[in-house]
Tab-separated table of C-alpha atoms in Angstrom:
chain	number	residue	atom	x	y	z
N	1	UNK	CA	-116.626	-76.371	57.897
N	2	UNK	CA	-114.061	-74.959	56.292
N	3	UNK	CA	-110.271	-76.026	57.762
N	4	UNK	CA	-109.716	-73.472	60.500
N	5	UNK	CA	-113.197	-74.643	61.891
N	6	UNK	CA	-112.052	-78.345	62.048
N	7	UNK	CA	-108.747	-76.429	64.118
N	8	UNK	CA	-110.493	-75.562	66.591
N	9	UNK	CA	-112.477	-78.252	67.397
N	10	UNK	CA	-109.348	-80.476	68.000
N	11	UNK	CA	-108.121	-77.729	70.349
N	12	UNK	CA	-111.455	-78.362	72.190
N	13	UNK	CA	-110.898	-81.975	71.768
N	14	UNK	CA	-107.488	-81.341	73.230
N	15	UNK	CA	-108.180	-78.865	76.546
N	16	UNK	CA	-111.112	-81.500	76.589
N	17	UNK	CA	-109.501	-84.325	77.118
N	18	UNK	CA	-106.204	-83.062	79.288
N	19	UNK	CA	-108.969	-81.555	81.545
N	20	UNK	CA	-111.261	-84.020	81.985
N	21	UNK	CA	-108.925	-86.868	84.073
N	22	UNK	CA	-108.508	-83.923	86.514
N	23	UNK	CA	-109.944	-82.129	89.143
N	24	UNK	CA	-111.108	-79.066	87.576
N	25	UNK	CA	-113.955	-79.083	84.654
N	26	UNK	CA	-113.811	-79.157	81.163
N	27	UNK	CA	-116.478	-77.787	80.778
N	28	UNK	CA	-115.545	-75.077	82.635
N	29	UNK	CA	-112.606	-74.597	80.768
N	30	UNK	CA	-114.488	-75.074	77.056
N	31	UNK	CA	-116.296	-72.415	77.660
N	32	UNK	CA	-113.485	-69.684	78.223
N	33	UNK	CA	-111.531	-70.905	75.962
N	34	UNK	CA	-115.190	-70.707	73.226
N	35	UNK	CA	-114.708	-67.258	74.307
N	36	UNK	CA	-111.184	-66.506	73.549
N	37	UNK	CA	-111.333	-68.707	70.180
N	38	UNK	CA	-114.809	-68.861	69.234
N	39	UNK	CA	-116.923	-71.499	67.277
N	40	UNK	CA	-118.453	-70.516	64.085
N	41	UNK	CA	-121.539	-71.907	65.046
N	42	UNK	CA	-124.968	-72.142	66.662
N	43	UNK	CA	-126.000	-71.197	69.749
N	44	UNK	CA	-127.796	-74.546	69.184
N	45	UNK	CA	-125.262	-76.627	68.255
N	46	UNK	CA	-122.539	-74.941	70.073
N	47	UNK	CA	-124.591	-76.131	73.132
N	48	UNK	CA	-124.649	-80.136	71.991
N	49	UNK	CA	-121.449	-79.791	71.270
N	50	UNK	CA	-119.415	-78.491	74.704
N	51	UNK	CA	-121.476	-81.934	76.204
N	52	UNK	CA	-121.216	-84.983	73.362
N	53	UNK	CA	-117.409	-84.126	73.027
N	54	UNK	CA	-117.066	-85.039	76.330
N	55	UNK	CA	-117.531	-88.445	75.559
N	56	UNK	CA	-114.659	-89.355	73.623
N	57	UNK	CA	-113.195	-89.147	77.623
N	58	UNK	CA	-116.298	-91.414	78.863
N	59	UNK	CA	-115.621	-94.452	76.264
N	60	UNK	CA	-111.548	-94.155	77.486
N	61	UNK	CA	-112.953	-94.752	80.839
N	62	UNK	CA	-115.049	-97.499	79.959
N	63	UNK	CA	-112.276	-99.385	77.995
N	64	UNK	CA	-109.817	-98.776	81.635
N	65	UNK	CA	-112.420	-100.190	83.448
N	66	UNK	CA	-114.240	-102.010	80.996
N	67	UNK	CA	-113.350	-105.328	83.979
N	68	UNK	CA	-114.530	-103.608	86.656
N	69	UNK	CA	-117.907	-102.586	85.092
N	70	UNK	CA	-119.166	-105.669	83.729
N	71	UNK	CA	-120.991	-107.548	86.014
N	72	UNK	CA	-120.809	-110.781	83.975
N	73	UNK	CA	-117.684	-113.624	83.723
N	74	UNK	CA	-117.743	-116.817	81.121
N	75	UNK	CA	-115.001	-118.231	81.863
N	76	UNK	CA	-116.011	-121.677	83.444
N	77	UNK	CA	-119.610	-120.610	82.526
N	78	UNK	CA	-121.418	-117.731	82.784
N	79	UNK	CA	-121.093	-115.882	85.809
N	80	UNK	CA	-122.892	-113.079	87.957
N	81	UNK	CA	-120.855	-110.793	89.835
N	82	UNK	CA	-122.632	-109.501	92.199
N	83	UNK	CA	-120.354	-106.788	94.005
N	84	UNK	CA	-120.389	-105.661	90.189
N	85	UNK	CA	-124.144	-105.108	89.753
N	86	UNK	CA	-124.223	-103.806	93.333
N	87	UNK	CA	-121.868	-100.801	92.498
N	88	UNK	CA	-123.955	-99.926	89.353
N	89	UNK	CA	-127.161	-99.403	91.523
N	90	UNK	CA	-125.379	-97.052	93.454
N	91	UNK	CA	-123.851	-94.989	90.736
N	92	UNK	CA	-128.059	-94.552	88.876
N	93	UNK	CA	-129.066	-93.167	92.689
N	94	UNK	CA	-126.189	-91.419	92.861
N	95	UNK	CA	-127.445	-89.537	89.639
N	96	UNK	CA	-130.702	-89.444	89.969
N	97	UNK	CA	-130.385	-86.128	91.597
N	98	UNK	CA	-128.578	-84.538	88.778
N	99	UNK	CA	-130.350	-85.929	86.007
N	100	UNK	CA	-134.186	-84.505	87.028
N	101	UNK	CA	-132.653	-80.721	86.965
N	102	UNK	CA	-130.713	-81.567	83.973
N	103	UNK	CA	-134.194	-82.928	82.750
N	104	UNK	CA	-136.742	-80.328	84.088
N	105	UNK	CA	-134.345	-77.608	84.236
N	106	UNK	CA	-132.166	-77.523	82.061
N	107	UNK	CA	-132.851	-74.347	79.602
N	108	UNK	CA	-132.897	-72.111	82.456
N	109	UNK	CA	-129.576	-73.543	84.462
N	110	UNK	CA	-127.839	-72.449	80.864
N	111	UNK	CA	-129.101	-69.348	80.566
N	112	UNK	CA	-128.565	-68.355	83.871
N	113	UNK	CA	-124.949	-69.993	84.330
N	114	UNK	CA	-123.439	-71.239	81.215
N	115	UNK	CA	-121.289	-67.926	80.965
N	116	UNK	CA	-117.770	-67.322	81.528
N	117	UNK	CA	-118.302	-64.822	84.947
N	118	UNK	CA	-120.099	-68.388	86.942
N	119	UNK	CA	-117.169	-69.911	85.508
N	120	UNK	CA	-114.163	-67.671	86.657
N	121	UNK	CA	-116.087	-67.524	89.768
N	122	UNK	CA	-116.584	-71.444	91.034
N	123	UNK	CA	-113.243	-72.361	89.447
N	124	UNK	CA	-111.394	-69.985	91.757
N	125	UNK	CA	-114.446	-71.349	94.824
N	126	UNK	CA	-113.236	-75.192	94.236
N	127	UNK	CA	-110.383	-74.191	93.902
N	128	UNK	CA	-109.723	-72.517	97.383
N	129	UNK	CA	-112.088	-75.299	99.087
N	130	UNK	CA	-109.649	-78.294	97.930
N	131	UNK	CA	-107.132	-76.537	99.932
N	132	UNK	CA	-108.709	-76.858	102.702
N	133	UNK	CA	-110.527	-79.753	102.862
N	134	UNK	CA	-107.631	-81.678	101.666
N	135	UNK	CA	-106.243	-79.992	104.874
N	136	UNK	CA	-108.670	-80.790	107.038
N	137	UNK	CA	-108.873	-84.775	105.547
N	138	UNK	CA	-105.060	-85.346	106.450
N	139	UNK	CA	-106.173	-85.849	110.118
N	140	UNK	CA	-108.685	-88.360	109.361
N	141	UNK	CA	-108.760	-91.736	108.199
N	142	UNK	CA	-111.712	-93.032	106.356
N	143	UNK	CA	-113.754	-95.548	106.383
N	144	UNK	CA	-114.726	-96.895	102.872
N	145	UNK	CA	-111.563	-98.205	101.053
N	146	UNK	CA	-113.362	-99.783	98.586
N	147	UNK	CA	-116.133	-99.312	96.633
N	148	UNK	CA	-117.898	-101.896	97.740
N	149	UNK	CA	-118.549	-100.311	101.408
N	150	UNK	CA	-120.155	-97.460	99.906
N	151	UNK	CA	-123.216	-97.348	101.505
N	152	UNK	CA	-126.158	-96.262	99.554
N	153	UNK	CA	-126.654	-92.989	102.500
N	154	UNK	CA	-123.598	-92.358	101.339
N	155	UNK	CA	-124.320	-93.006	96.992
N	156	UNK	CA	-126.852	-90.607	97.432
N	157	UNK	CA	-124.235	-87.417	98.906
N	158	UNK	CA	-121.722	-88.546	96.383
N	159	UNK	CA	-124.572	-87.366	93.744
N	160	UNK	CA	-125.816	-85.021	95.457
N	161	UNK	CA	-121.921	-82.976	95.252
N	162	UNK	CA	-122.097	-83.869	91.890
N	163	UNK	CA	-125.675	-81.872	91.535
N	164	UNK	CA	-123.367	-78.564	92.063
N	165	UNK	CA	-121.770	-79.790	88.887
N	166	UNK	CA	-124.547	-80.049	87.450
N	167	UNK	CA	-126.314	-76.632	88.504
N	168	UNK	CA	-122.800	-74.554	87.894
N	169	UNK	CA	-119.905	-75.162	84.916
N	170	UNK	CA	-117.118	-74.162	85.522
N	171	UNK	CA	-117.774	-76.075	88.852
N	172	UNK	CA	-115.824	-79.399	88.264
N	173	UNK	CA	-117.551	-82.989	87.937
N	174	UNK	CA	-114.761	-85.230	89.531
N	175	UNK	CA	-113.395	-82.150	91.403
N	176	UNK	CA	-117.332	-82.047	93.336
N	177	UNK	CA	-117.489	-86.302	93.986
N	178	UNK	CA	-114.252	-86.727	95.011
N	179	UNK	CA	-114.244	-83.976	97.000
N	180	UNK	CA	-117.961	-84.865	98.594
N	181	UNK	CA	-117.215	-88.575	98.731
N	182	UNK	CA	-113.747	-87.901	101.225
N	183	UNK	CA	-115.168	-85.653	103.579
N	184	UNK	CA	-118.575	-88.452	103.588
N	185	UNK	CA	-115.296	-90.788	104.607
N	186	UNK	CA	-114.108	-92.806	101.279
N	187	UNK	CA	-110.167	-93.054	100.453
N	188	UNK	CA	-108.817	-90.904	98.573
N	189	UNK	CA	-108.586	-93.733	95.055
N	190	UNK	CA	-111.978	-94.751	95.547
N	191	UNK	CA	-113.209	-91.506	95.303
N	192	UNK	CA	-111.414	-90.736	91.867
N	193	UNK	CA	-111.921	-94.867	90.448
N	194	UNK	CA	-115.515	-93.720	91.944
N	195	UNK	CA	-115.953	-90.814	90.359
N	196	UNK	CA	-115.097	-91.488	86.953
N	197	UNK	CA	-117.358	-94.072	86.663
N	198	UNK	CA	-120.391	-92.027	87.553
N	199	UNK	CA	-119.629	-89.858	84.783
N	200	UNK	CA	-120.331	-92.813	82.442
N	201	UNK	CA	-123.973	-92.651	82.952
N	202	UNK	CA	-124.195	-88.450	84.073
N	203	UNK	CA	-122.462	-87.725	80.087
N	204	UNK	CA	-123.982	-90.904	77.405
N	205	UNK	CA	-127.672	-89.500	79.292
N	206	UNK	CA	-126.336	-85.421	79.371
N	207	UNK	CA	-125.330	-86.531	75.477
N	208	UNK	CA	-128.313	-87.879	74.013
N	209	UNK	CA	-130.406	-85.871	75.518
N	210	UNK	CA	-128.199	-82.082	73.982
N	211	UNK	CA	-128.239	-84.635	70.643
N	212	UNK	CA	-132.280	-84.786	70.774
N	213	UNK	CA	-132.984	-81.589	72.141
N	214	UNK	CA	-131.413	-80.450	68.855
N	215	UNK	CA	-132.963	-81.903	66.859
N	216	UNK	CA	-136.657	-81.909	67.854
N	217	UNK	CA	-135.577	-77.570	67.870
N	218	UNK	CA	-134.842	-77.565	64.077
N	219	UNK	CA	-131.189	-77.273	63.963
């Protein structure tokens, strides 16, 4: 890899790092960036790169929220934090729809939707939805103000919104899950926090599948 390609990779990392924390699609923005600044790599490597590059931001979530994510406490003897275990079970349930679609339909989704036209359309559609739903939510009072209050039904509902982002690049995963959670009745801060936590198994799983596929295909 020459110096120019390294600079391109750094640029992709900067774009991903900024957009990952905002309710806009990091994958979508990297697809658009790749139309402007082409990486000199194979299509198979590019497909893997655009997913695996997101692990850095996910690791940041793990570091920042480690105390809330780790279900054990050892001070004064080992203690299992039941609320944290319950949260993880709900997160796993919420991630099942996206996991099923990713495992069985990943190639078809890439073929149909991983292009700048779909990204542009979904960026516009979700931008409008954000405005509409924000205005709608001004008149509503959230009924779930902590992660512990998120019901199993609500967890499944948020997972279905995450599925939209799994299928259509340009749809922000965090944006879709935050909007979905708010519509279900979760407060904005908890919706954002829960969305960050949901990204951990999703992105680790997606990265693992992309890496395995890349090497199994003989690239």
